[in-house]
Tab-separated table of C-alpha atoms in Angstrom:
chain	number	residue	atom	x	y	z
A	240	MET	CA	-0.310	0.085	0.040
A	241	SER	CA	2.726	2.524	0.980
A	242	LYS	CA	4.465	1.827	-2.408
A	243	LYS	CA	1.038	2.739	-4.101
A	244	ASN	CA	0.723	5.775	-2.282
A	245	ASP	CA	4.434	7.023	-3.078
A	246	GLN	CA	3.584	5.923	-6.712
A	247	LEU	CA	0.385	8.232	-6.439
A	248	ARG	CA	2.079	11.330	-4.796
A	249	ARG	CA	4.833	10.890	-7.442
A	250	GLN	CA	2.375	11.162	-10.262
A	251	ASN	CA	0.630	13.818	-8.742
A	252	ASP	CA	3.592	16.128	-8.032
A	253	LEU	CA	4.775	14.859	-11.831
A	254	TYR	CA	1.109	15.779	-13.059
A	255	LYS	CA	1.812	19.720	-10.983
A	256	ARG	CA	5.003	20.391	-12.535
A	257	VAL	CA	3.873	19.582	-15.935
A	258	LEU	CA	0.777	21.805	-15.566
A	259	SER	CA	2.894	24.564	-14.002
A	260	SER	CA	5.439	24.335	-16.792
A	261	ILE	CA	2.926	24.914	-19.716
A	262	PRO	CA	3.789	28.068	-21.505
A	263	ASP	CA	-0.294	27.892	-22.659
A	264	PHE	CA	-3.054	28.898	-20.628
A	265	LEU	CA	-4.494	24.807	-20.029
A	266	ALA	CA	-8.088	24.552	-18.225
A	267	TYR	CA	-10.450	21.689	-18.016
A	268	LYS	CA	-14.007	22.134	-16.544
A	269	ASN	CA	-16.872	19.749	-16.333
A	270	THR	CA	-20.001	19.931	-17.742
A	271	SER	CA	-21.587	22.225	-14.717
A	272	GLY	CA	-19.064	25.003	-15.960
A	273	ILE	CA	-16.512	23.935	-12.782
A	274	PHE	CA	-12.967	23.977	-13.551
A	275	GLU	CA	-11.422	20.977	-12.293
A	276	VAL	CA	-8.237	21.675	-13.871
A	277	SER	CA	-6.127	25.235	-14.129
A	278	SER	CA	-2.494	25.232	-15.410
A	279	GLU	CA	-0.170	27.962	-13.372
A	280	GLY	CA	-0.690	30.396	-16.260
A	281	VAL	CA	-4.186	30.376	-16.053
A	282	ASN	CA	-4.208	30.854	-12.179
A	283	GLN	CA	-2.182	33.610	-12.597
A	284	LEU	CA	-4.672	35.619	-14.672
A	285	TYR	CA	-6.905	36.029	-11.759
A	286	LYS	CA	-4.826	36.077	-8.878
A	287	ASN	CA	-5.795	39.170	-7.434
A	288	ARG	CA	-9.248	37.320	-6.652
A	289	PHE	CA	-8.246	33.422	-6.247
A	290	ASP	CA	-5.476	31.373	-5.533
A	291	SER	CA	-6.839	28.772	-8.452
A	292	ILE	CA	-9.762	28.668	-10.493
A	293	ILE	CA	-10.264	25.274	-9.830
A	294	GLY	CA	-13.545	24.687	-8.116
A	295	LYS	CA	-14.660	27.964	-9.407
A	296	THR	CA	-17.370	28.502	-12.171
A	297	VAL	CA	-17.281	30.570	-15.179
A	298	ASP	CA	-20.161	32.762	-13.729
A	299	GLU	CA	-17.711	33.605	-10.715
A	300	ILE	CA	-14.864	34.332	-12.664
A	301	TYR	CA	-16.396	36.409	-15.517
A	302	SER	CA	-18.881	39.333	-16.109
A	303	LYS	CA	-22.278	38.023	-17.125
A	304	ASP	CA	-21.413	38.617	-20.990
A	305	ALA	CA	-18.015	36.794	-20.925
A	306	ALA	CA	-19.540	34.077	-18.933
A	307	GLN	CA	-22.474	33.496	-21.799
A	308	ASN	CA	-19.879	33.764	-24.315
A	309	VAL	CA	-17.475	30.976	-22.937
A	310	LYS	CA	-21.099	29.014	-22.580
A	311	GLU	CA	-21.667	29.253	-26.096
A	312	LEU	CA	-18.005	28.400	-27.577
A	313	ASP	CA	-18.675	25.081	-25.175
A	314	LYS	CA	-21.756	24.762	-26.449
A	315	GLU	CA	-20.402	24.820	-30.258
A	316	ALA	CA	-17.660	22.239	-29.365
A	317	TYR	CA	-20.088	20.142	-27.671
A	318	SER	CA	-22.696	19.643	-31.188
A	319	LEU	CA	-19.634	19.718	-33.286
A	320	GLY	CA	-18.340	16.724	-31.124
A	321	LYS	CA	-14.921	18.057	-32.109
A	322	SER	CA	-12.104	20.780	-31.239
A	323	ILE	CA	-12.876	24.283	-32.315
A	324	ASN	CA	-10.212	27.208	-32.775
A	325	ARG	CA	-11.727	30.433	-32.012
A	326	LEU	CA	-10.192	33.697	-31.706
A	327	PHE	CA	-11.575	34.858	-27.689
A	328	GLU	CA	-10.859	37.683	-25.706
A	329	ALA	CA	-11.296	36.751	-22.003
A	330	GLU	CA	-11.208	39.213	-19.216
A	331	THR	CA	-8.522	38.998	-16.618
A	332	ASP	CA	-7.155	40.358	-13.392
A	333	ASP	CA	-5.063	42.695	-15.833
A	334	GLY	CA	-7.245	43.409	-18.553
A	335	LEU	CA	-8.759	41.918	-21.568
A	336	LEU	CA	-6.434	39.626	-23.523
A	337	MET	CA	-7.084	38.197	-26.920
A	338	LEU	CA	-6.642	34.525	-26.950
A	339	ASP	CA	-6.323	32.023	-29.677
A	340	SER	CA	-8.083	28.708	-27.769
A	341	THR	CA	-8.801	25.591	-28.738
A	342	ARG	CA	-11.777	23.701	-26.956
A	343	THR	CA	-12.289	19.972	-27.073
A	344	PRO	CA	-15.328	18.252	-25.780
A	345	ILE	CA	-14.045	15.269	-23.450
A	346	TYR	CA	-16.184	12.046	-23.225
A	347	ASP	CA	-16.159	9.033	-21.472
A	348	ASP	CA	-16.323	5.364	-22.089
A	349	LYS	CA	-20.089	5.380	-23.193
A	350	GLY	CA	-19.704	8.583	-24.921
A	351	ASN	CA	-21.096	10.749	-22.384
A	352	GLU	CA	-20.363	14.203	-22.170
A	353	MET	CA	-17.640	14.879	-19.470
A	354	GLY	CA	-16.080	18.476	-19.941
A	355	ILE	CA	-14.307	20.903	-22.031
A	356	LEU	CA	-10.618	21.133	-21.947
A	357	SER	CA	-9.628	24.366	-23.571
A	358	ILE	CA	-5.507	25.263	-24.553
A	359	SER	CA	-4.951	29.006	-25.491
A	360	ARG	CA	-2.522	31.163	-26.399
A	361	ASP	CA	-1.963	34.864	-25.578
A	362	VAL	CA	-2.051	36.731	-28.992
A	363	SER	CA	-2.736	40.144	-27.759
A	364	GLU	CA	0.265	41.727	-29.848
A	365	LEU	CA	-0.081	39.398	-32.835
A	366	VAL	CA	-3.492	40.655	-33.218
A	367	LYS	CA	-2.833	44.633	-32.414
A	368	VAL	CA	0.357	44.116	-35.341
A	369	LYS	CA	-2.005	42.438	-38.119
A	370	ASN	CA	-4.567	45.234	-37.314
A	371	ARG	CA	-1.856	48.024	-37.378
A	372	LEU	CA	-0.763	46.203	-40.663
A	373	GLU	CA	-4.318	46.754	-41.814
A	374	GLU	CA	-4.509	50.388	-41.038
A	375	ILE	CA	-1.221	51.018	-42.644
A	376	SER	CA	-2.649	49.398	-45.999
A	377	TYR	CA	-6.094	51.273	-45.687
A	378	ILE	CA	-4.238	54.412	-45.268
A	379	GLN	CA	-1.993	53.564	-48.287
A	380	THR	CA	-4.731	52.712	-50.332
A	381	VAL	CA	-6.560	55.970	-49.804
A	382	ILE	CA	-3.501	57.937	-50.673
A	383	ILE	CA	-3.204	56.024	-53.830
A	384	GLU	CA	-6.905	57.280	-54.307
A	385	ILE	CA	-6.536	61.010	-53.566
A	386	SER	CA	-3.341	60.803	-55.913
A	387	ARG	CA	-5.193	59.133	-58.609
A	388	SER	CA	-7.961	62.132	-58.478
A	389	PHE	CA	-5.615	64.806	-59.044
A	390	VAL	CA	-4.366	63.260	-62.188
A	391	GLY	CA	-5.691	65.227	-65.100
A	392	ALA	CA	-8.392	67.170	-62.980
A	393	LYS	CA	-9.380	70.592	-64.200
A	394	ALA	CA	-8.587	73.682	-62.821
A	395	GLN	CA	-11.940	74.460	-61.439
A	396	ASP	CA	-12.047	70.915	-59.743
A	397	PHE	CA	-8.950	71.341	-57.814
A	398	THR	CA	-10.673	72.884	-54.421
A	399	GLY	CA	-13.230	69.925	-54.108
A	400	ILE	CA	-10.643	67.339	-54.827
A	401	LEU	CA	-8.411	69.263	-52.081
A	402	ASN	CA	-11.083	69.393	-49.612
A	403	GLN	CA	-12.410	65.664	-50.388
A	404	SER	CA	-8.823	64.491	-49.740
A	405	LEU	CA	-8.475	66.308	-46.563
A	406	SER	CA	-11.626	65.023	-45.517
A	407	LYS	CA	-10.438	61.417	-46.051
A	408	LEU	CA	-7.217	61.845	-44.781
A	409	GLY	CA	-8.295	63.261	-41.440
A	410	SER	CA	-11.178	60.593	-41.121
A	411	ILE	CA	-8.879	57.471	-41.404
A	412	LEU	CA	-6.567	59.200	-39.195
A	413	ASP	CA	-9.072	60.184	-36.244
A	414	ALA	CA	-8.123	63.387	-36.557
A	415	ASP	CA	-9.731	66.873	-35.265
A	416	ARG	CA	-8.440	69.130	-37.949
A	417	SER	CA	-6.198	68.250	-41.178
A	418	TYR	CA	-4.972	71.341	-42.997
A	419	LEU	CA	-2.768	72.662	-45.651
A	420	PHE	CA	-0.717	75.697	-45.545
A	421	THR	CA	1.282	77.594	-48.194
A	422	TYR	CA	4.549	79.469	-47.208
A	423	ASN	CA	5.395	82.738	-48.931
A	424	PHE	CA	9.162	82.959	-48.213
A	425	ILE	CA	9.307	86.357	-49.888
A	426	GLU	CA	6.681	87.921	-47.463
A	427	ASN	CA	8.112	85.580	-44.411
A	428	THR	CA	4.729	84.317	-43.756
A	429	MET	CA	2.391	81.756	-43.857
A	430	ASN	CA	-1.211	80.751	-44.511
A	431	ASN	CA	-3.842	78.255	-44.033
A	432	THR	CA	-5.626	77.749	-47.383
A	433	TYR	CA	-7.668	74.509	-46.366
A	434	GLU	CA	-8.989	73.002	-43.608
A	435	TRP	CA	-11.336	70.111	-42.652
A	436	THR	CA	-12.771	69.889	-39.254
A	437	ASN	CA	-14.282	66.962	-37.535
A	438	ASN	CA	-17.370	67.129	-35.644
A	439	ASN	CA	-18.089	69.864	-33.247
A	440	ILE	CA	-14.456	71.101	-33.691
A	441	LYS	CA	-13.910	74.646	-33.932
A	442	SER	CA	-12.511	75.918	-37.508
A	443	GLN	CA	-9.256	77.621	-36.879
A	444	ILE	CA	-8.532	79.063	-40.566
A	445	GLY	CA	-9.549	82.189	-40.069
A	446	ASP	CA	-6.883	82.801	-37.291
A	447	MET	CA	-4.136	81.490	-39.242
A	448	GLN	CA	-3.655	83.826	-41.780
A	449	ASP	CA	-0.123	85.756	-42.423
A	450	ILE	CA	1.381	84.112	-39.516
A	451	PRO	CA	5.205	84.910	-39.472
A	452	ILE	CA	7.150	82.435	-40.429
A	453	THR	CA	9.801	83.133	-37.926
A	454	ASP	CA	7.741	82.214	-35.284
A	455	TYR	CA	7.818	78.665	-36.166
A	456	LEU	CA	11.514	78.543	-37.632
A	457	GLN	CA	12.926	76.984	-34.327
A	458	GLY	CA	10.608	73.608	-34.384
A	459	TRP	CA	9.013	73.808	-37.929
A	460	VAL	CA	9.908	75.515	-41.036
A	461	ASP	CA	13.522	74.612	-40.915
A	462	VAL	CA	12.604	70.751	-40.722
A	463	HIS	CA	9.651	70.903	-43.533
A	464	ARG	CA	12.862	72.570	-45.651
A	465	GLU	CA	14.613	69.639	-45.173
A	466	ASN	CA	11.549	67.460	-46.457
A	467	GLU	CA	11.346	66.171	-43.205
A	468	TYR	CA	7.711	65.385	-41.507
A	469	LEU	CA	7.239	67.042	-37.750
A	470	LEU	CA	5.628	64.773	-35.128
A	471	VAL	CA	4.668	66.099	-32.071
A	472	SER	CA	3.457	63.547	-29.977
A	473	ASP	CA	2.546	65.732	-27.162
A	474	VAL	CA	2.561	69.011	-27.041
A	475	GLU	CA	2.979	69.450	-23.175
A	476	LEU	CA	6.553	67.959	-23.790
A	477	LEU	CA	7.913	70.481	-25.627
A	478	ASP	CA	9.911	73.566	-24.195
A	479	LYS	CA	7.201	75.952	-22.865
A	480	SER	CA	9.603	78.673	-23.986
A	481	THR	CA	9.150	78.476	-27.730
A	482	ASN	CA	6.551	80.117	-29.960
A	483	LEU	CA	5.523	77.036	-31.486
A	484	TYR	CA	4.517	75.467	-27.815
A	485	ASN	CA	2.594	78.838	-26.951
A	486	ILE	CA	0.785	78.868	-30.312
A	487	LEU	CA	0.020	75.237	-30.394
A	488	GLN	CA	-1.015	75.383	-26.779
A	489	PHE	CA	-3.309	78.738	-27.651
A	490	GLN	CA	-5.132	76.492	-30.333
A	491	ASN	CA	-5.653	73.465	-27.806
A	492	VAL	CA	-3.523	71.299	-29.764
A	493	LYS	CA	-2.684	67.936	-28.175
A	494	SER	CA	-0.575	66.472	-30.978
A	495	LEU	CA	-0.376	66.939	-34.623
A	496	LEU	CA	1.559	65.726	-37.571
A	497	THR	CA	3.045	67.771	-40.185
A	498	MET	CA	4.235	66.665	-43.486
A	499	PRO	CA	5.969	69.224	-46.177
A	500	ILE	CA	4.880	69.371	-49.705
A	501	PHE	CA	7.184	70.419	-52.241
A	502	ILE	CA	7.096	71.622	-55.745
A	503	GLU	CA	9.725	71.673	-58.520
A	504	GLY	CA	12.126	71.166	-55.888
A	505	GLU	CA	10.738	73.975	-53.295
A	506	CYS	CA	9.076	73.605	-50.299
A	507	TYR	CA	5.296	75.093	-51.107
A	508	GLY	CA	3.740	74.225	-48.010
A	509	PHE	CA	2.434	71.646	-45.853
A	510	VAL	CA	-0.240	69.442	-45.129
A	511	GLY	CA	-1.165	68.584	-41.124
A	512	PHE	CA	-3.465	66.562	-38.756
């Protein structure tokens, strides 16, 4: 009997070690939705509330809507009688995780349902990268469409096409404003010639006329004349003693991106968001 007990203890110890070392999230729950097995990785997702999710139900762990989603996925696996693979947004103590989850129904020797084994992997970063690549691809497509709209355009259509282009770019970038400025280096001024504003955003074009270029030279015009874009991710991080900061802060601008426009090798102006 002692040997059998020792063997059971060793097997149990091995079982725990295997579960704790599995890099993926592994869990098994019975037909009542009660977890009977969970890897250490799963337990860590809910460490702020439980030492272990074993003995807990999906209703105790998840919100009402999330628990219902889990139950629907389990129901699908049971109805198909085989493993299913789905992307699943899981609620954890540290926030939402996007999981690539495989659910497998488990049956006894008589074919009766016993429970669901789920093995999941965190793919949150991969999904973010995929979404970002799709976003970039879409932006590139819009830019190509905008470029084509100018080819062969008549002079009287230019204003309409430009306004439509600013609207498209501002919308896909979720910007408050998109605008075009022109430089007049002879008179040392810059003018806001075209503007699109998002819903409930005040127009600034009337206040952005005949602005002295020298007010912006420290961090703006010189960059554009080098054919470089200017990105200000947070206006509050700028040197607060500069004219650039004061002008942007006066307009309640939080961040912006500006890109120079060159015509025949000369800096004509810039488009900004």
